[in-house]
Short mmCIF file of C-alpha atoms in Angstrom, two decimals:
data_model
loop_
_atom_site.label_atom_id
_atom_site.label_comp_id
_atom_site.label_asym_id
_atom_site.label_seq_id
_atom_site.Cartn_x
_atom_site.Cartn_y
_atom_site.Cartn_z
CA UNK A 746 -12.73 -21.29 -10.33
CA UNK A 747 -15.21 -20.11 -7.27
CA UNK A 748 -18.40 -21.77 -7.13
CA UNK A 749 -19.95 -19.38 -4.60
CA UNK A 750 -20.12 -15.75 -5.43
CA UNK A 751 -18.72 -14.02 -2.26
CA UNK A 752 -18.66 -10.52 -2.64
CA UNK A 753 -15.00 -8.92 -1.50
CA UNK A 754 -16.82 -5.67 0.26
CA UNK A 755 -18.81 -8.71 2.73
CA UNK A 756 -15.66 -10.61 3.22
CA UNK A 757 -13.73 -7.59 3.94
CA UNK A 758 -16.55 -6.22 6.52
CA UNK A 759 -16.23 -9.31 8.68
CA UNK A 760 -12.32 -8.23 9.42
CA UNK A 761 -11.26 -6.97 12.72
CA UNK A 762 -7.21 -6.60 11.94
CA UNK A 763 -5.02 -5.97 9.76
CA UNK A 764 -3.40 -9.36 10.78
CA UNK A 765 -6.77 -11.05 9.83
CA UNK A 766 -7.01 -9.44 6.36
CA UNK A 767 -3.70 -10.63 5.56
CA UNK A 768 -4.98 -14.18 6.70
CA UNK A 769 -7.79 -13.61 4.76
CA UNK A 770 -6.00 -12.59 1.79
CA UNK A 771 -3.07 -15.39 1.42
CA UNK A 772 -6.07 -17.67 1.88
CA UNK A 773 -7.60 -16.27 -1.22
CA UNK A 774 -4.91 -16.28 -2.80
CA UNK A 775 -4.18 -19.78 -2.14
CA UNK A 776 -7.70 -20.64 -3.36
CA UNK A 777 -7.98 -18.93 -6.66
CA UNK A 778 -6.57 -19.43 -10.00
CA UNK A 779 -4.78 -15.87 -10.53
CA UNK A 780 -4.37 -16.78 -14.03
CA UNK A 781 -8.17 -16.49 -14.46
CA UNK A 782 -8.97 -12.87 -15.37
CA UNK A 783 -12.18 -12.69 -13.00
CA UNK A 784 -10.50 -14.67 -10.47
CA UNK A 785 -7.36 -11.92 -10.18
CA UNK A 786 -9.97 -8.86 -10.89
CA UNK A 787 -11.53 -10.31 -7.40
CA UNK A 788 -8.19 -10.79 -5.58
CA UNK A 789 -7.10 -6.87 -6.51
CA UNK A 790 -10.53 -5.89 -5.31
CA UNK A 791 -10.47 -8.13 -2.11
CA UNK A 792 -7.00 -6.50 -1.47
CA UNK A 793 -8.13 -3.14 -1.91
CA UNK A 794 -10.93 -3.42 0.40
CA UNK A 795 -8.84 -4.82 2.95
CA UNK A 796 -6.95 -1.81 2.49
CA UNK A 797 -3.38 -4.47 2.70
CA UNK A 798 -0.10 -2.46 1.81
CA UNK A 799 1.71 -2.73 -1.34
CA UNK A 800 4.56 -4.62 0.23
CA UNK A 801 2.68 -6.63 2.16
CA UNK A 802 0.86 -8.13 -0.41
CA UNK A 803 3.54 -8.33 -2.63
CA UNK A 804 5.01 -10.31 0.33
CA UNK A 805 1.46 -12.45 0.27
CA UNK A 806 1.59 -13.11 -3.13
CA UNK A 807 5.30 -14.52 -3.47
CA UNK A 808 4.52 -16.89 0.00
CA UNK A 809 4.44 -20.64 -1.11
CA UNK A 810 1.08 -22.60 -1.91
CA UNK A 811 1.88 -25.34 -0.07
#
């Protein structure tokens, strides 16, 4: 799990592009256990910040962690 509480609206502020959200996002992604309730609660609301299409963060999700 996270050990520091970042909010997803301050994370999402400090994005320029739509390019860097989606950098942003995989990265979270990456980082996180999505089978942790609170953990995918804060993915959905980092991607809804970032305002990331559907497909494209289907796309995200299905990359490869490694």
């Amino acid at each position: 799990p996270l050990t520091n509480d970042i909010d997803a609206a301050s994370l999402a502020r400090a994005v320029a592009t739509r390019e860097q959200g989606a950098e942003l996002y995989l990265a979270a992604r990456l980082a996180i256990d999505i089978d942790e309730p609170a953990e995918r609660a804060y993915l959905d609301a980092l991607a809804a910040r970032l305002k990331l299409p559907a497909d494209l963060r289907a796309r995200l999700d299905d990359a490869p962690a490694g």
